[in-house]
Amino acid sequence: MVINDLAGQRMYYVLHCLLLTVALTQYVVAVSLEHDLDTALTDEEDQVFGMTHGENLDFWLSSIFGRAPSARIVVVCTKLDLVDEETKERRLDALWASFEGKVYQERIATVVCVSSKQGTGVEEVRSESSRAASSLSSKHP
């Protein structure tokens, strides 16, 4: 298994285009539970695009789909420890709703919530990635 951390900043987008492929590939896309999807990006590098967190997520999911339309995508919601249960559920509902009708909707394999501080959900991401990797490699000898 090879893992590439492609970062989410636009300045690295050219590299993403070089590495996005279909064969034996699964993508893990991270989005923070800390912000609603309709909240504007606050990172200085990304503010120039005038996008919300949801529009940014759609950009990256569409980019993956455009280069690797049959690739499997796992969405990882980070910073679980920064939100209460009600906020988590509301933001997950909004996330799933944001996928509806999109070209990549059927490529979203699962959504996993994680807390790096507490370790919650990390094993689920590992398990999901390992399961997918063995499934993909059995299809491509």
PDB file of C-alpha atoms in Angstrom:
ATOM      1  CA  MET A   1       0.000   0.000   0.000  1.00  0.00           C
ATOM      2  CA  VAL A   2       1.288   3.448  -0.887  1.00  0.00           C
ATOM      3  CA  ILE A   3      -0.168   6.495   0.815  1.00  0.00           C
ATOM      4  CA  ASN A   4       0.188   9.983  -0.621  1.00  0.00           C
ATOM      5  CA  ASP A   5      -0.827  12.968   1.497  1.00  0.00           C
ATOM      6  CA  LEU A   6      -1.724  15.450  -1.242  1.00  0.00           C
ATOM      7  CA  ALA A   7      -2.746  18.303   1.063  1.00  0.00           C
ATOM      8  CA  GLY A   8      -5.861  20.304   0.416  1.00  0.00           C
ATOM      9  CA  GLN A   9      -4.416  23.640  -0.588  1.00  0.00           C
ATOM     10  CA  ARG A  10      -4.894  24.733  -4.189  1.00  0.00           C
ATOM     11  CA  MET A  11      -1.182  25.402  -4.607  1.00  0.00           C
ATOM     12  CA  TYR A  12      -0.703  21.606  -4.711  1.00  0.00           C
ATOM     13  CA  TYR A  13      -3.487  20.962  -7.224  1.00  0.00           C
ATOM     14  CA  VAL A  14      -1.051  20.433 -10.108  1.00  0.00           C
ATOM     15  CA  LEU A  15       0.497  17.531  -8.197  1.00  0.00           C
ATOM     16  CA  HIS A  16      -2.936  16.047  -7.552  1.00  0.00           C
ATOM     17  CA  CYS A  17      -3.604  15.936 -11.290  1.00  0.00           C
ATOM     18  CA  LEU A  18      -0.418  13.949 -11.806  1.00  0.00           C
ATOM     19  CA  LEU A  19      -1.254  11.389  -9.136  1.00  0.00           C
ATOM     20  CA  LEU A  20      -5.009  10.876  -9.545  1.00  0.00           C
ATOM     21  CA  THR A  21      -5.530   7.477 -11.148  1.00  0.00           C
ATOM     22  CA  VAL A  22      -8.148   4.754 -11.224  1.00  0.00           C
ATOM     23  CA  ALA A  23      -6.265   1.477 -10.920  1.00  0.00           C
ATOM     24  CA  LEU A  24      -5.894   0.109  -7.390  1.00  0.00           C
ATOM     25  CA  THR A  25      -6.783   3.442  -5.876  1.00  0.00           C
ATOM     26  CA  GLN A  26      -8.919   4.518  -2.977  1.00  0.00           C
ATOM     27  CA  TYR A  27      -9.164   8.141  -1.928  1.00  0.00           C
ATOM     28  CA  VAL A  28      -9.570   9.432   1.594  1.00  0.00           C
ATOM     29  CA  VAL A  29     -10.879  12.989   1.696  1.00  0.00           C
ATOM     30  CA  ALA A  30     -10.875  14.854   5.010  1.00  0.00           C
ATOM     31  CA  VAL A  31     -13.391  17.488   6.048  1.00  0.00           C
ATOM     32  CA  SER A  32     -13.603  19.102   9.480  1.00  0.00           C
ATOM     33  CA  LEU A  33     -16.688  18.755  11.675  1.00  0.00           C
ATOM     34  CA  GLU A  34     -15.615  22.010  13.307  1.00  0.00           C
ATOM     35  CA  HIS A  35     -17.326  24.099  10.602  1.00  0.00           C
ATOM     36  CA  ASP A  36     -20.689  24.016   8.853  1.00  0.00           C
ATOM     37  CA  LEU A  37     -20.406  23.341   5.127  1.00  0.00           C
ATOM     38  CA  ASP A  38     -21.719  26.823   4.356  1.00  0.00           C
ATOM     39  CA  THR A  39     -19.000  28.556   6.409  1.00  0.00           C
ATOM     40  CA  ALA A  40     -16.369  30.402   4.366  1.00  0.00           C
ATOM     41  CA  LEU A  41     -12.845  29.014   4.253  1.00  0.00           C
ATOM     42  CA  THR A  42     -10.613  30.915   6.640  1.00  0.00           C
ATOM     43  CA  ASP A  43      -7.168  29.637   5.644  1.00  0.00           C
ATOM     44  CA  GLU A  44      -5.253  32.553   4.146  1.00  0.00           C
ATOM     45  CA  GLU A  45      -4.208  30.560   1.059  1.00  0.00           C
ATOM     46  CA  ASP A  46      -7.773  29.442   0.330  1.00  0.00           C
ATOM     47  CA  GLN A  47      -9.647  32.656   1.163  1.00  0.00           C
ATOM     48  CA  VAL A  48      -8.758  34.090  -2.251  1.00  0.00           C
ATOM     49  CA  PHE A  49     -11.135  31.564  -3.842  1.00  0.00           C
ATOM     50  CA  GLY A  50     -14.139  32.839  -1.877  1.00  0.00           C
ATOM     51  CA  MET A  51     -15.417  29.324  -1.232  1.00  0.00           C
ATOM     52  CA  THR A  52     -17.217  27.660   1.638  1.00  0.00           C
ATOM     53  CA  HIS A  53     -16.078  24.420   3.232  1.00  0.00           C
ATOM     54  CA  GLY A  54     -18.820  22.622   1.292  1.00  0.00           C
ATOM     55  CA  GLU A  55     -17.812  24.150  -2.047  1.00  0.00           C
ATOM     56  CA  ASN A  56     -14.197  23.227  -1.339  1.00  0.00           C
ATOM     57  CA  LEU A  57     -15.178  19.630  -0.554  1.00  0.00           C
ATOM     58  CA  ASP A  58     -17.244  19.476  -3.740  1.00  0.00           C
ATOM     59  CA  PHE A  59     -14.246  20.798  -5.699  1.00  0.00           C
ATOM     60  CA  TRP A  60     -11.971  18.019  -4.435  1.00  0.00           C
ATOM     61  CA  LEU A  61     -14.554  15.236  -4.812  1.00  0.00           C
ATOM     62  CA  SER A  62     -15.340  16.410  -8.348  1.00  0.00           C
ATOM     63  CA  SER A  63     -11.615  16.554  -9.135  1.00  0.00           C
ATOM     64  CA  ILE A  64     -11.144  12.965  -8.013  1.00  0.00           C
ATOM     65  CA  PHE A  65     -14.191  11.820  -9.956  1.00  0.00           C
ATOM     66  CA  GLY A  66     -13.021  13.674 -13.066  1.00  0.00           C
ATOM     67  CA  ARG A  67      -9.684  11.849 -13.103  1.00  0.00           C
ATOM     68  CA  ALA A  68     -10.713   8.540 -11.519  1.00  0.00           C
ATOM     69  CA  PRO A  69     -14.463   8.049 -12.013  1.00  0.00           C
ATOM     70  CA  SER A  70     -14.553   4.501 -10.673  1.00  0.00           C
ATOM     71  CA  ALA A  71     -12.325   5.129  -7.657  1.00  0.00           C
ATOM     72  CA  ARG A  72     -13.682   4.475  -4.193  1.00  0.00           C
ATOM     73  CA  ILE A  73     -13.816   7.492  -1.857  1.00  0.00           C
ATOM     74  CA  VAL A  74     -13.887   7.468   1.941  1.00  0.00           C
ATOM     75  CA  VAL A  75     -14.800  10.776   3.555  1.00  0.00           C
ATOM     76  CA  VAL A  76     -13.203  11.292   6.958  1.00  0.00           C
ATOM     77  CA  CYS A  77     -14.783  13.898   9.206  1.00  0.00           C
ATOM     78  CA  THR A  78     -12.059  15.187  11.508  1.00  0.00           C
ATOM     79  CA  LYS A  79     -12.128  17.050  14.836  1.00  0.00           C
ATOM     80  CA  LEU A  80     -14.913  14.942  16.306  1.00  0.00           C
ATOM     81  CA  ASP A  81     -13.721  15.979  19.767  1.00  0.00           C
ATOM     82  CA  LEU A  82     -14.609  19.633  19.037  1.00  0.00           C
ATOM     83  CA  VAL A  83     -18.350  19.117  18.502  1.00  0.00           C
ATOM     84  CA  ASP A  84     -21.181  17.772  20.624  1.00  0.00           C
ATOM     85  CA  GLU A  85     -23.351  14.859  19.472  1.00  0.00           C
ATOM     86  CA  GLU A  86     -26.161  17.087  18.183  1.00  0.00           C
ATOM     87  CA  THR A  87     -23.761  19.194  16.085  1.00  0.00           C
ATOM     88  CA  LYS A  88     -22.075  16.053  14.762  1.00  0.00           C
ATOM     89  CA  GLU A  89     -25.395  14.573  13.627  1.00  0.00           C
ATOM     90  CA  ARG A  90     -26.537  17.845  12.037  1.00  0.00           C
ATOM     91  CA  ARG A  91     -23.267  18.238  10.142  1.00  0.00           C
ATOM     92  CA  LEU A  92     -23.270  14.592   9.015  1.00  0.00           C
ATOM     93  CA  ASP A  93     -26.829  14.984   7.713  1.00  0.00           C
ATOM     94  CA  ALA A  94     -25.747  18.107   5.807  1.00  0.00           C
ATOM     95  CA  LEU A  95     -22.702  16.270   4.449  1.00  0.00           C
ATOM     96  CA  TRP A  96     -24.733  13.321   3.121  1.00  0.00           C
ATOM     97  CA  ALA A  97     -27.281  15.761   1.666  1.00  0.00           C
ATOM     98  CA  SER A  98     -24.464  17.620  -0.110  1.00  0.00           C
ATOM     99  CA  PHE A  99     -23.561  14.432  -2.014  1.00  0.00           C
ATOM    100  CA  GLU A 100     -27.093  13.964  -3.390  1.00  0.00           C
ATOM    101  CA  GLY A 101     -27.326  14.320  -7.153  1.00  0.00           C
ATOM    102  CA  LYS A 102     -23.578  14.803  -7.589  1.00  0.00           C
ATOM    103  CA  VAL A 103     -21.683  12.763 -10.171  1.00  0.00           C
ATOM    104  CA  TYR A 104     -19.496  11.275  -7.442  1.00  0.00           C
ATOM    105  CA  GLN A 105     -22.380  10.324  -5.117  1.00  0.00           C
ATOM    106  CA  GLU A 106     -22.130   6.594  -5.852  1.00  0.00           C
ATOM    107  CA  ARG A 107     -18.345   6.628  -5.340  1.00  0.00           C
ATOM    108  CA  ILE A 108     -18.633   7.654  -1.669  1.00  0.00           C
ATOM    109  CA  ALA A 109     -18.034   4.331   0.068  1.00  0.00           C
ATOM    110  CA  THR A 110     -18.500   5.573   3.612  1.00  0.00           C
ATOM    111  CA  VAL A 111     -18.131   8.500   5.974  1.00  0.00           C
ATOM    112  CA  VAL A 112     -16.121   8.018   9.169  1.00  0.00           C
ATOM    113  CA  CYS A 113     -15.814  10.504  12.029  1.00  0.00           C
ATOM    114  CA  VAL A 114     -12.473  10.696  13.822  1.00  0.00           C
ATOM    115  CA  SER A 115     -10.737  12.451  16.654  1.00  0.00           C
ATOM    116  CA  SER A 116      -6.967  12.490  16.415  1.00  0.00           C
ATOM    117  CA  LYS A 117      -6.760  13.558  20.058  1.00  0.00           C
ATOM    118  CA  GLN A 118      -8.925  10.747  21.392  1.00  0.00           C
ATOM    119  CA  GLY A 119      -8.245   8.160  18.692  1.00  0.00           C
ATOM    120  CA  THR A 120     -11.965   7.696  18.068  1.00  0.00           C
ATOM    121  CA  GLY A 121     -12.681   6.364  14.576  1.00  0.00           C
ATOM    122  CA  VAL A 122      -9.029   5.939  13.558  1.00  0.00           C
ATOM    123  CA  GLU A 123      -9.220   2.153  13.678  1.00  0.00           C
ATOM    124  CA  GLU A 124     -12.389   2.260  11.554  1.00  0.00           C
ATOM    125  CA  VAL A 125     -10.523   4.253   8.879  1.00  0.00           C
ATOM    126  CA  ARG A 126      -7.622   1.755   8.967  1.00  0.00           C
ATOM    127  CA  SER A 127     -10.007  -1.168   8.744  1.00  0.00           C
ATOM    128  CA  GLU A 128     -11.962   0.399   5.891  1.00  0.00           C
ATOM    129  CA  SER A 129      -8.757   1.171   3.992  1.00  0.00           C
ATOM    130  CA  SER A 130      -7.333  -2.316   4.498  1.00  0.00           C
ATOM    131  CA  ARG A 131     -10.577  -3.981   3.440  1.00  0.00           C
ATOM    132  CA  ALA A 132     -10.735  -1.858   0.322  1.00  0.00           C
ATOM    133  CA  ALA A 133      -7.066  -2.436  -0.501  1.00  0.00           C
ATOM    134  CA  SER A 134      -7.440  -6.212  -0.336  1.00  0.00           C
ATOM    135  CA  SER A 135     -10.639  -6.044  -2.381  1.00  0.00           C
ATOM    136  CA  LEU A 136      -8.984  -3.868  -5.034  1.00  0.00           C
ATOM    137  CA  SER A 137      -5.844  -6.004  -5.274  1.00  0.00           C
ATOM    138  CA  SER A 138      -7.870  -9.207  -5.684  1.00  0.00           C
ATOM    139  CA  LYS A 139      -9.540  -7.637  -8.736  1.00  0.00           C
ATOM    140  CA  HIS A 140      -6.197  -6.637 -10.311  1.00  0.00           C
ATOM    141  CA  PRO A 141      -3.614  -9.451 -10.126  1.00  0.00           C
TER     142      PRO A 141
END
